[in-house]
XYZ file of C-alpha atoms in Angstrom:
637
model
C 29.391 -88.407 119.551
C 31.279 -85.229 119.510
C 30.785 -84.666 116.208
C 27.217 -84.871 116.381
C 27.022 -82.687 119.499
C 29.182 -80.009 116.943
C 26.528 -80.380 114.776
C 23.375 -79.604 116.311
C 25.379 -76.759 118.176
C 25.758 -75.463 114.352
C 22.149 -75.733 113.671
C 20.925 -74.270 116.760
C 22.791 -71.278 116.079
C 21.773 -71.251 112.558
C 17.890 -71.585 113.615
C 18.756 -68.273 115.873
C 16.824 -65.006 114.876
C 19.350 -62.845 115.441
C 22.364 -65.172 113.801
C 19.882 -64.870 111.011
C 19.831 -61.140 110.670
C 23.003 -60.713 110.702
C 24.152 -63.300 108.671
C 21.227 -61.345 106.297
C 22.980 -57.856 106.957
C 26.607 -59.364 106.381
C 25.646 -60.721 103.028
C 23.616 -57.833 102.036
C 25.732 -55.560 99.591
C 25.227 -52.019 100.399
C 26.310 -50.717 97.514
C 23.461 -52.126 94.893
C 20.709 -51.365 97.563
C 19.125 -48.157 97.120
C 16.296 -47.694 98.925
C 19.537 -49.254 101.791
C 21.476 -46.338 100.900
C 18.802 -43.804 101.631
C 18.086 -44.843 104.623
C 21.409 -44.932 106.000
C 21.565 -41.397 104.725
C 18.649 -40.076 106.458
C 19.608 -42.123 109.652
C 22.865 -40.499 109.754
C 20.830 -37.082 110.129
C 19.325 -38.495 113.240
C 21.711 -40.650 114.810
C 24.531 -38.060 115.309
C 26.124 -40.157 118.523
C 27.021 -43.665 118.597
C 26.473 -44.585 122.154
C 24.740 -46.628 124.189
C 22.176 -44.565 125.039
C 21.651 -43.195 121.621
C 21.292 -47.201 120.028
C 18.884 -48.135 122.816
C 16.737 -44.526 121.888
C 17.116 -45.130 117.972
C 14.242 -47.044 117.894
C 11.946 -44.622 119.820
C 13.424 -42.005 117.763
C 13.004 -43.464 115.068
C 8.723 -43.712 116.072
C 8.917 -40.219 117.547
C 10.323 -38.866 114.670
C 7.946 -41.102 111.937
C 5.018 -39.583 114.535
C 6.219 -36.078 114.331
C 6.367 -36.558 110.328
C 2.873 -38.136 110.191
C 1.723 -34.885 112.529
C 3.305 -32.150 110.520
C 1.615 -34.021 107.009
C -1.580 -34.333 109.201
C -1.590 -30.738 109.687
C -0.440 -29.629 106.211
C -3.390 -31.981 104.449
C -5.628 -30.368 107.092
C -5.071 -27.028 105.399
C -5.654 -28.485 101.885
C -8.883 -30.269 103.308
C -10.417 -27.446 104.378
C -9.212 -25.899 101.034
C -10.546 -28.745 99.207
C -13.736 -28.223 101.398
C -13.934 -24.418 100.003
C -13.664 -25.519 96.514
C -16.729 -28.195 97.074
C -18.227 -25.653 98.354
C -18.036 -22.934 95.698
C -18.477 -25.821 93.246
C -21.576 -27.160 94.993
C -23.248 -23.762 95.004
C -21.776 -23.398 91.260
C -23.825 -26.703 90.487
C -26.496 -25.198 92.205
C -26.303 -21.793 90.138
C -26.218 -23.777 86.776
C -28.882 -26.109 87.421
C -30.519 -23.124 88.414
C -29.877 -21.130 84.974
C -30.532 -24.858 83.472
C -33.992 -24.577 84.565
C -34.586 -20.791 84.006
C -32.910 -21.277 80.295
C -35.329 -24.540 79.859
C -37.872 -22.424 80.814
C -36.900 -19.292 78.683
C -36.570 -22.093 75.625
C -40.335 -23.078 76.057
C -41.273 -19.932 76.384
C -39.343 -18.496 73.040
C -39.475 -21.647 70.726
C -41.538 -19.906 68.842
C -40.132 -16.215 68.398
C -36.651 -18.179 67.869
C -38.585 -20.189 64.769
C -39.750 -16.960 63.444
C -36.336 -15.657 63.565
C -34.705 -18.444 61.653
C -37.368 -17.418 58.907
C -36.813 -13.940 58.966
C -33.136 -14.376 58.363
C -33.692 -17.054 55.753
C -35.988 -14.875 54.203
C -33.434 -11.763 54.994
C -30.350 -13.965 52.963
C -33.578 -14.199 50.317
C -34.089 -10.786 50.009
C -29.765 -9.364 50.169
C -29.585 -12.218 47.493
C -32.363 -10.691 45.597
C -30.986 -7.170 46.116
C -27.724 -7.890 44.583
C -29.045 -9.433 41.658
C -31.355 -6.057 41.171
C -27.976 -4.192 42.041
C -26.043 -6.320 39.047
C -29.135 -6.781 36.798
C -29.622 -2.114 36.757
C -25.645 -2.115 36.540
C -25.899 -4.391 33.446
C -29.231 -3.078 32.165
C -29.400 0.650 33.105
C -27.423 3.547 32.733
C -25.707 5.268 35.696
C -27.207 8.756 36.195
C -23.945 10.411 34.914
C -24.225 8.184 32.019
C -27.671 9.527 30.772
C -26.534 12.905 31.568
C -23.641 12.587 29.236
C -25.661 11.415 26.839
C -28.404 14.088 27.146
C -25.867 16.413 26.867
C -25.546 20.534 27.566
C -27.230 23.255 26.092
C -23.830 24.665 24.290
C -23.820 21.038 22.133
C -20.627 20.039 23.271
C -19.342 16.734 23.712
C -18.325 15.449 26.857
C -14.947 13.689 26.616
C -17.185 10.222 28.082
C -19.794 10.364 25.496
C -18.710 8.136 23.237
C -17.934 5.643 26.513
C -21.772 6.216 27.562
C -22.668 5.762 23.989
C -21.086 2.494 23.682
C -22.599 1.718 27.167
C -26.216 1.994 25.375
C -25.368 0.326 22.303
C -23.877 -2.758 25.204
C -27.258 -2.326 26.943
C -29.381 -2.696 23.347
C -27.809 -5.337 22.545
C -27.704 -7.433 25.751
C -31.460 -7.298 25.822
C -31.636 -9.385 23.189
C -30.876 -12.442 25.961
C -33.494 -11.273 28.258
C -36.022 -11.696 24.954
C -34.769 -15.513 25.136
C -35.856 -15.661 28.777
C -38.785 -15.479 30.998
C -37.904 -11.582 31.311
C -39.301 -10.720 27.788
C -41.008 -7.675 29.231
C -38.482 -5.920 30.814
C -36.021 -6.755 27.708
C -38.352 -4.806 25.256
C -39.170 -1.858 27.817
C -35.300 -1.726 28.159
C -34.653 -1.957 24.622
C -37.229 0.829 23.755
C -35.324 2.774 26.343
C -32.242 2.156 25.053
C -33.537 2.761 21.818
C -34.427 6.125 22.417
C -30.645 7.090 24.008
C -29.522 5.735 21.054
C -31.469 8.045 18.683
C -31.297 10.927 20.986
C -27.420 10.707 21.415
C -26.882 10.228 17.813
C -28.931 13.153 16.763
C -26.756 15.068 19.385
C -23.903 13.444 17.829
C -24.653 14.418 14.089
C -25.490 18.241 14.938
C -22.022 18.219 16.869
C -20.072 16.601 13.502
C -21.789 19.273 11.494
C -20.790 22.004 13.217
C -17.450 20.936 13.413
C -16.805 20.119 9.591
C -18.609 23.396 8.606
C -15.306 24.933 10.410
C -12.802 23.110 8.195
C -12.287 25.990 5.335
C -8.926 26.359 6.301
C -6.118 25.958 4.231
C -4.637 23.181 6.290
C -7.370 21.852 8.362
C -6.827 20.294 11.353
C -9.088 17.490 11.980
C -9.232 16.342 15.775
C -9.621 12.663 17.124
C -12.930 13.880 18.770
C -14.408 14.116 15.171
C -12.765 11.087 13.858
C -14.203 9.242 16.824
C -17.412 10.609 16.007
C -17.281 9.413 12.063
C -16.397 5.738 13.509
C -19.654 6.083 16.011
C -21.827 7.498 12.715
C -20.814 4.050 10.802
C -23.991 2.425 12.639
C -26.048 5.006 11.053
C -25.195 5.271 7.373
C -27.496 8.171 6.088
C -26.020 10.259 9.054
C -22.604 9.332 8.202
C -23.322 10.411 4.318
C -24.709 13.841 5.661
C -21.686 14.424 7.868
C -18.806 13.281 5.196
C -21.086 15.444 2.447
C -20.979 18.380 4.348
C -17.403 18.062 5.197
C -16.768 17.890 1.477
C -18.854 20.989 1.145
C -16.613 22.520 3.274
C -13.614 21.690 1.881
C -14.690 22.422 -1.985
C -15.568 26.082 -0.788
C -11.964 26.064 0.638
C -10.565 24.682 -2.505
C -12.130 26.912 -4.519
C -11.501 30.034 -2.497
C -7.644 28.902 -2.379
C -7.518 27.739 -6.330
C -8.765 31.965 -6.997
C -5.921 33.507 -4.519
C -3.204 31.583 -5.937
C -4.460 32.637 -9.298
C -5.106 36.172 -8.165
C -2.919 36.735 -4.712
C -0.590 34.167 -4.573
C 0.996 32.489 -1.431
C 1.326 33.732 1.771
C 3.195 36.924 2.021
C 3.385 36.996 -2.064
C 5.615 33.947 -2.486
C 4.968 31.943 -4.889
C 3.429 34.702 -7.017
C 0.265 35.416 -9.142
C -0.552 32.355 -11.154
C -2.141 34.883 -13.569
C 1.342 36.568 -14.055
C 2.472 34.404 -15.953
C -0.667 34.003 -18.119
C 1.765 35.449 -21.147
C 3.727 31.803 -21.242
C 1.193 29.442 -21.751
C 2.781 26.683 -21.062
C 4.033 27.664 -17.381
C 0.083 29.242 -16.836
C -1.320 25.749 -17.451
C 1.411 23.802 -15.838
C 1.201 25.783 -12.495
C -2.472 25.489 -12.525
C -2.229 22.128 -13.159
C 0.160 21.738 -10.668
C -1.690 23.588 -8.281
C -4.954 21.209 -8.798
C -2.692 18.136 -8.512
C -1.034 19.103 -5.013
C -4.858 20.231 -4.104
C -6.026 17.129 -4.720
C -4.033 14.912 -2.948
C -3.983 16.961 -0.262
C -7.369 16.804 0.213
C -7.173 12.769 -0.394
C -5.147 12.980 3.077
C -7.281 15.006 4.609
C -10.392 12.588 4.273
C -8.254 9.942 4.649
C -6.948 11.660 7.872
C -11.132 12.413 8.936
C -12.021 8.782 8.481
C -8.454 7.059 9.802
C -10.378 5.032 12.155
C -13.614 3.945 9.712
C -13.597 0.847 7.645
C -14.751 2.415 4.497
C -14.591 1.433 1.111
C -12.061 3.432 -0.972
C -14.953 4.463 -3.856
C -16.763 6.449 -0.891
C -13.521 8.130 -0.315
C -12.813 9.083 -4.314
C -16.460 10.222 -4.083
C -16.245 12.841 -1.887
C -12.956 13.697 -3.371
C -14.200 14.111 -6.955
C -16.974 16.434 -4.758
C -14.162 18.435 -3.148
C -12.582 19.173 -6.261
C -15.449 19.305 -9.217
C -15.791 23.046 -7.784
C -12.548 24.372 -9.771
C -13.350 22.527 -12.755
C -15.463 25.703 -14.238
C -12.408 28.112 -13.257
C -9.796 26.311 -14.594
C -11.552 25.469 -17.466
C -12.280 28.979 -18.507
C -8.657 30.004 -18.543
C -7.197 26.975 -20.185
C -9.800 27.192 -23.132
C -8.800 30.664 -23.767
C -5.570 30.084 -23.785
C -6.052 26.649 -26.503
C -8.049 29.281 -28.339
C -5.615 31.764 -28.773
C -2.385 30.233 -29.733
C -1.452 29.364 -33.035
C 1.730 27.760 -32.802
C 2.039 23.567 -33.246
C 4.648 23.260 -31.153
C 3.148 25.033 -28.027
C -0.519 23.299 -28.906
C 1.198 20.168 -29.050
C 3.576 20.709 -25.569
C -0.039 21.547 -24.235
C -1.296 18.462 -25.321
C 1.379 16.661 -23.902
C 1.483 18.582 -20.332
C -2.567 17.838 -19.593
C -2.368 14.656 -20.955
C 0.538 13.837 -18.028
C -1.340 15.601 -15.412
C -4.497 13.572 -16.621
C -2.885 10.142 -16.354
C -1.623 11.516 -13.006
C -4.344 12.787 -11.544
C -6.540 9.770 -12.716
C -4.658 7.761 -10.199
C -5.867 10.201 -7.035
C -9.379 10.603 -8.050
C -11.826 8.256 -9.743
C -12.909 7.682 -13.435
C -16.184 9.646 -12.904
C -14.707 12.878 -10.613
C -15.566 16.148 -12.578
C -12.292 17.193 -12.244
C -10.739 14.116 -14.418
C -13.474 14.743 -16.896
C -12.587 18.499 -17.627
C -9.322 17.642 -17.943
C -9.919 15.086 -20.505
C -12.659 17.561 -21.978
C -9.692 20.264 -22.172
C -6.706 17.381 -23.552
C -9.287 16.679 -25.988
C -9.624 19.993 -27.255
C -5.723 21.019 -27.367
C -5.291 17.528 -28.870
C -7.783 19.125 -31.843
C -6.511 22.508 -31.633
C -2.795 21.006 -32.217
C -3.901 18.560 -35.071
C -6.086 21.649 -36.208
C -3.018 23.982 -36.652
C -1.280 21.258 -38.293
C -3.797 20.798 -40.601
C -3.655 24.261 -41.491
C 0.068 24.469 -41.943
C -0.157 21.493 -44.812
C -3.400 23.822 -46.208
C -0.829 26.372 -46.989
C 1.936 24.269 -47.937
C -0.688 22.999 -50.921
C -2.203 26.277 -51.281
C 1.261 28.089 -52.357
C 3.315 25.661 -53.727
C 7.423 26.674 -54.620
C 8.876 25.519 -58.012
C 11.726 23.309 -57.367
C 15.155 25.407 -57.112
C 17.797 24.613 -59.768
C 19.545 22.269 -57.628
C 16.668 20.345 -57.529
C 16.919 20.720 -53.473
C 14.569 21.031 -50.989
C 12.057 23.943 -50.997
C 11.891 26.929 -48.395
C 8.594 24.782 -47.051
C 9.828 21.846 -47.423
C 12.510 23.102 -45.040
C 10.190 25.080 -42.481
C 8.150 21.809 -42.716
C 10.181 19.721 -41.383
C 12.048 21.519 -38.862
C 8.146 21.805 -37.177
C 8.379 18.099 -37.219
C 11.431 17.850 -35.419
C 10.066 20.219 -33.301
C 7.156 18.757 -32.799
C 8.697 15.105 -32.401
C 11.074 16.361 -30.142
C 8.622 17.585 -27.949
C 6.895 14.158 -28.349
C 9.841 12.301 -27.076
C 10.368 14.607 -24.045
C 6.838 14.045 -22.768
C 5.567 10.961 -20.503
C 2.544 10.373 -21.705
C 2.092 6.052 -22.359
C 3.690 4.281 -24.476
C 0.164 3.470 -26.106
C -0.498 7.180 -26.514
C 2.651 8.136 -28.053
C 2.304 5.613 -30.874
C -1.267 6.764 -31.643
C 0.208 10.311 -31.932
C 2.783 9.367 -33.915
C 0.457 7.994 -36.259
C -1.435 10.803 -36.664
C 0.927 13.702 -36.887
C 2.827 11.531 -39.882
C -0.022 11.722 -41.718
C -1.100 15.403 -41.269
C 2.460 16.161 -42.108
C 4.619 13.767 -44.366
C 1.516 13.160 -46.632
C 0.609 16.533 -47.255
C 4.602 16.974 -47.896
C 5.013 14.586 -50.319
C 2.007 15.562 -52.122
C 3.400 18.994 -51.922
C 6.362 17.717 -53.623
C 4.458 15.940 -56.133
C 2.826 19.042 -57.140
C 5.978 21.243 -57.038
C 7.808 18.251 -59.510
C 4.980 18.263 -61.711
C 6.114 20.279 -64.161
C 9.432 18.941 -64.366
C 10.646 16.048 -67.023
C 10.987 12.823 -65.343
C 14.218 12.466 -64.958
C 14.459 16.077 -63.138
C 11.558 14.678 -61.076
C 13.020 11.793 -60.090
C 16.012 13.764 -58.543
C 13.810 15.744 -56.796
C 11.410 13.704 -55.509
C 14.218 11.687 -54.281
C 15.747 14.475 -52.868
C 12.452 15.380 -50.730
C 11.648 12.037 -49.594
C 15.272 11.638 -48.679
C 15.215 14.707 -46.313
C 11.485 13.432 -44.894
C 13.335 10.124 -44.165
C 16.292 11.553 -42.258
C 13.940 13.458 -39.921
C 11.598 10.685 -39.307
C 14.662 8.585 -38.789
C 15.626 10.247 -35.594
C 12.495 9.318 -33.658
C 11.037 6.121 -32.478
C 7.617 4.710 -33.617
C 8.636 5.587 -37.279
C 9.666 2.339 -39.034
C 6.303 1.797 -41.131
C 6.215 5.060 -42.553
C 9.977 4.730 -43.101
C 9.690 1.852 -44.848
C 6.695 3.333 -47.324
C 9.061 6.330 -48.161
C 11.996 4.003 -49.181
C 9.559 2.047 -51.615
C 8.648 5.611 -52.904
C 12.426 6.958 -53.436
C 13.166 3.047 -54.557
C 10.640 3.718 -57.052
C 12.367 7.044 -58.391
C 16.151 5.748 -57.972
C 14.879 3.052 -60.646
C 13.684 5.678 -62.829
C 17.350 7.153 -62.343
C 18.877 4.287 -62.858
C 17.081 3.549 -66.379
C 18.146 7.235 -67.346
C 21.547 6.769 -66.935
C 21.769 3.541 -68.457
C 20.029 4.691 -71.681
C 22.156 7.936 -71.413
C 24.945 6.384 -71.491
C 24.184 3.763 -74.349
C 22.799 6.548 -76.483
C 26.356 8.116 -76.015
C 28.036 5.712 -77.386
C 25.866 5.007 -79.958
C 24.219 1.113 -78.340
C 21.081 2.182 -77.958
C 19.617 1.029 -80.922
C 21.897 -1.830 -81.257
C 20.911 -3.124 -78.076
C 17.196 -2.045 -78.499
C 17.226 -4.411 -82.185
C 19.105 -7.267 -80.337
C 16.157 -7.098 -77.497
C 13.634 -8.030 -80.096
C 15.053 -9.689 -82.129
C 13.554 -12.863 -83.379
C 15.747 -15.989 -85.686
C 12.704 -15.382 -88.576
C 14.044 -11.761 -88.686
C 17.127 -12.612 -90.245
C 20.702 -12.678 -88.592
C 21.352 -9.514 -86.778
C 24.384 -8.484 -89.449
C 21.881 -8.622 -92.210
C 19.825 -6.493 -90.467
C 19.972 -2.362 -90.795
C 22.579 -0.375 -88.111
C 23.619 -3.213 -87.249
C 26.336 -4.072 -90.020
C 30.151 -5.268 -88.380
C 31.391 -1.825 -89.037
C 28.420 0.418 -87.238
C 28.965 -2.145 -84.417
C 32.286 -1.805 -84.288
C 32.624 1.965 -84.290
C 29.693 1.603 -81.293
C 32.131 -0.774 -79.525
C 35.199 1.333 -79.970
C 33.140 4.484 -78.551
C 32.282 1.641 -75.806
C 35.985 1.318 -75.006
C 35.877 5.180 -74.393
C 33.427 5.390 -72.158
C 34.979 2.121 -70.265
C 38.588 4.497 -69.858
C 36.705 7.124 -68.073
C 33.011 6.099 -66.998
C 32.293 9.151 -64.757
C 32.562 10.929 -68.209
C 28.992 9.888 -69.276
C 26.692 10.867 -65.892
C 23.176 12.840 -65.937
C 23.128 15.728 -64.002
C 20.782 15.043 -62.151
C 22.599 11.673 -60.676
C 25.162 14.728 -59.234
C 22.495 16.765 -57.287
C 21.432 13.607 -55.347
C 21.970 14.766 -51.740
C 22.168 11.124 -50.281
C 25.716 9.631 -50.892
C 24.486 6.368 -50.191
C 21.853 6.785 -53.064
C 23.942 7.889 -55.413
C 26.500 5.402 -55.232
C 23.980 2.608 -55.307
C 22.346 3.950 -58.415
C 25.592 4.537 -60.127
C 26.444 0.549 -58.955
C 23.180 -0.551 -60.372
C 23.346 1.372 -63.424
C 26.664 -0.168 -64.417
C 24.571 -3.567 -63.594
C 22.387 -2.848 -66.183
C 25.328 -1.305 -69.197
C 27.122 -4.879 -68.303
C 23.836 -6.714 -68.610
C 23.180 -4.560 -71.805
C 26.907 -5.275 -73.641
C 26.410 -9.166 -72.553
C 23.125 -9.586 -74.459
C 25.287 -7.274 -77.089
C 28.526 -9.532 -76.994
C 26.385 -13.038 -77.067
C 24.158 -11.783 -79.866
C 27.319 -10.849 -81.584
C 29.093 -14.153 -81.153
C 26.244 -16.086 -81.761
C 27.011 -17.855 -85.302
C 23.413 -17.918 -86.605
C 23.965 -13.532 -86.948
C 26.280 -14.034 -89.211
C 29.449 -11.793 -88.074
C 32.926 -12.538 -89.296
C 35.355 -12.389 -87.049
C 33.331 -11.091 -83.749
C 36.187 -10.319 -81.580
C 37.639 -7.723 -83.573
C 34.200 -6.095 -83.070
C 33.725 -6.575 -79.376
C 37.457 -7.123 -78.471
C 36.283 -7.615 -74.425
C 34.483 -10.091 -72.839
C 31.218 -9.483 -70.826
C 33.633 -9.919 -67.619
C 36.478 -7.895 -68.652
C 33.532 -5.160 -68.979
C 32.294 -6.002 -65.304
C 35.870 -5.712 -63.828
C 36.432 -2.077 -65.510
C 33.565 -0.642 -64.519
C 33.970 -2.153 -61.155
């Protein structure tokens, strides 16, 4: 009963309010509660004493203080209200404004629809016409000339170039040319009106431009003349018009053949500057320096003046005969001069040599000079004109020199040597050969010449000879004939381009050392007394008879032969002809002595075999011809 009475006394006091609360508060944790925390904090602002009084107040406090809160936030949101009011009311009166601009701006739109659409099209058709503009500002920058431009092209009154002009010219020739598009479109009008225009810039600026090149190569008649880039620019710009271009490169070649001229007479007559180098003419006693510095003179000339229109046209594609032709123009004007002098000089010299070194000097100068100018230039034809005549004047002098040679012929001296001509002769050969060999003429050319001065010169010799040895007997003739040719061979023998005629003289003294050789065999058989013997044994024939039976040629005849034989084999240079001694060659005489012992040993064989031959009858044949046909060979040997 207790117990229960416990019990309900529990739950009474659990039902309680206030044992509720502050069982709440006890089991509240402070420390995880914020919104707890804060309010102790500001409580503990308030609540400074903890008395009686003050914890029967806090809850009025508490009110008084939440009213005095809610009063002072009253009073501060009054002051935004009424600013809040001021705004609405600026706002309102803003609204107000706009609606009214909204209505005047509706009404202005109404109003200028119209002048606003007419805008749009004049700007539209504004962005037409500035599009339009530009393309007539790029369309007269492409198709016209700038007004500088045309006066460039027009020119002064003085003639002279402006350092543009050949810009502006270009500029026209751009223009000409571009119109040949606008002919492909709808603008066919304007292209030919522009054309024509151009057309007549073109004409008028190279008329302008022609008169200006004119002028300036009529000044070029100076010694060194200095051509300027102006006037090779201007040559390039006269390509488009040939004919001009002709006119200006004749008349620059005009010019510069009066210069040549002028400056081909003062080194003839005056010399170089200040008298150094001298007078051409001052030397006019040594022929062959006169021509050679006149020849030099007209080679340095001419390839000077090569350089000179190579230098005018250095920036035209030209073809190189257009060039040569103006060169061969330049110089065809001392053709006439030089000419003159060089024929009198041909004319009046008589000696070969000189004639020929002439011949020689032109003919280099011509080969040299051909490759400077072309094969139809004046210049290279005179001096072909003029080789050709020295080369006749030369052969012409040799000609004469043979002419005399026949005319007064020499009788061979006792020696049977070469004549006084013969000599003189030949010596101008060498001359002239040497001279030959020293020039530098082609290899072509020399061997013609060679040709040709052989046979105004050896011929006539050896006929000379011939003449001279005519009255001689043959053997004397022989040794001089041989002793001729053999001199004409050792001169020709020096030189080159001689082995033909070399070879025709060795048949001819071949010919005559056989002669020789015959001579001395029979002289020395006829010595000895086997010259009939061997003569009888040549021809004889078995229905003759055997040789012993025959006349002369009996054992004992033969044998006295044979034992004058044996003589002549102890000392053979015993039995020689004279004239084998006065052979000047060494050579030659020691191969005719050689073959003329061939001949003695071939004689004694057919001796010795006709001897031993049983059907002749001889008795006891080697007491007649003791030595065999060897035996003989070895002691002539």
């Amino acid at each position: 009963m207790a117990d229960k009475d416990q019990s309900d006394v529990s739950a009474s006091q659990t039902n309680n309010p206030l044992t509720r609360k502050l069982n709440k508060i006890l089991e509240t944790r402070l420390d995880n509660d914020k919104d707890m925390l804060e309010a102790l904090k500001a409580l503990s602002t308030i609540f400074t004493e903890n008395n009686l009084r003050s914890r029967r107040n806090l809850r009025s406090d508490i009110e008084k203080r939440s009213l005095a809160i809610n009063e002072e936030f009253l009073q501060s949101f009054q002051a935004v209200k009424e600013q809040l009011d001021c705004v609405y009311s600026d706002v309102k009166e803003m609204n107000e404004c706009c609606q009214d601009m909204t209505n005047r701006l509706k009404a202005a739109k109404d109003q200028t629809h119209d002048l606003i659409s007419q805008t749009t099209t004049l700007h539209a058709e504004s962005q037409k016409l500035q599009m339009k503009s530009q393309v007539a500002d790029a369309f007269l920058s492409k198709f016209q000339l700038k007004s500088e431009e045309a006066k460039i092209i027009r020119g002064t009154r003085d003639g002279a170039l402006h350092p543009e002009f050949f810009k502006a010219l270009a500029r026209v020739k751009q223009i000409h040319s571009d119109c040949k598009y606008l002919l492909r479109t709808n603008q066919q009008t304007a292209g030919l009106e522009i054309m024509e225009s151009m057309a007549l810039h073109q004409e008028s600026a190279y008329e302008r431009l022609y008169r200006w090149t004119q002028n300036e190569c009529r000044t070029l008649t100076g010694d060194s003349p200095d051509v300027s880039i102006v006037l090779c620019d201007a040559m390039k710009a006269l390509l488009d018009r040939p004919v001009l271009f002709k006119y200006s490169l004749d008349e620059f070649g005009t010019a510069r053949r009066s210069a040549v001229v002028r400056g081909f007479i003062d080194a003839l007559t005056r010399g170089g500057p200040g008298g150094t180098p001298r007078p051409i003419e001052l030397h006019s006693h040594d022929p062959l320096r006169y021509v050679g510095d006149m020849l030099g003179w007209l080679h340095q000339a001419a390839a000077s003046e090569k350089e000179h229109i190579q230098s005018l046209l250095k920036k035209c594609e030209v073809q190189e005969s257009q060039i040569e032709d103006v060169l061969g123009h330049i110089t065809e004007g001392v053709c006439r001069p030089f000419k003159v002098r060089v024929e009198q000089v041909l004319v009046s010299e008589q000696d070969a040599v000189t004639l020929y070194k002439l011949d020689n000097l032109l003919k280099f100068y011509h080969n040299t000079i051909r490759q400077i100018v072309n094969k139809e230039a004046a210049l290279l034809s005179t001096l072909s004109e003029i080789q050709g005549l020295s080369h006749r004047m030369f052969f012409n002098s040799l000609t004469c020199n043979a002419n005399k040679l026949l005319d007064r012929v020499e009788l061979p001296p006792s020696d049977l040597g070469p004549t006084s001509s013969l000599t003189q002769s030949l010596q101008l050969l060498r001359d002239v050969l040497a001279c030959h060999d020293a020039s530098v003429v082609p290899i072509d050319d020399k061997k013609q010449d060679y040709k040709q001065i052989l046979s105004c010169v050896v011929d006539p010799l050896i006929q000379m000879c011939s003449v001279s040895a005519s009255r001689l007997n043959s053997i004397d003739m022989a040794a001089y004939m041989i002793n001729g040719i053999y001199l004409i061979q050792s001169t020709l023998a020096l030189y080159e381009f001689t082995d033909t005629r070399l070879e025709m003289l060795q048949a001819q003294i071949d010919a005559h050392v056989d002669t020789l050789i015959s001579e001395q065999a029979a002289f020395v058989l006829n010595r000895v007394g086997l010259s009939s013997i061997y003569g009888t044994v040549q021809t004889h024939q078995t229905s003759q008879g055997p040789l012993s039976s025959l006349q002369g040629l009996d054992g004992i005849t033969v044998k006295s032969a044979m034992n004058k034989f044996d003589s002549y084999l102890a000392s053979p240079d015993s039995l020689v002809l004279p004239q084998c001694s006065l052979i000047l060659s060494a050579l030659v005489r020691d191969n005719m002595k050689r073959r003329a012992i061939d001949l003695i040993c071939q004689a004694y064989k057919q001796m010795y075999e006709g001897i031993y031959n049983p059907q002749n009858e001889y008795r006891e044949p080697q007491s007649i011809v003791p030595r065999t046909p060897d035996q003989v060979v070895k002691l002539l040997s």
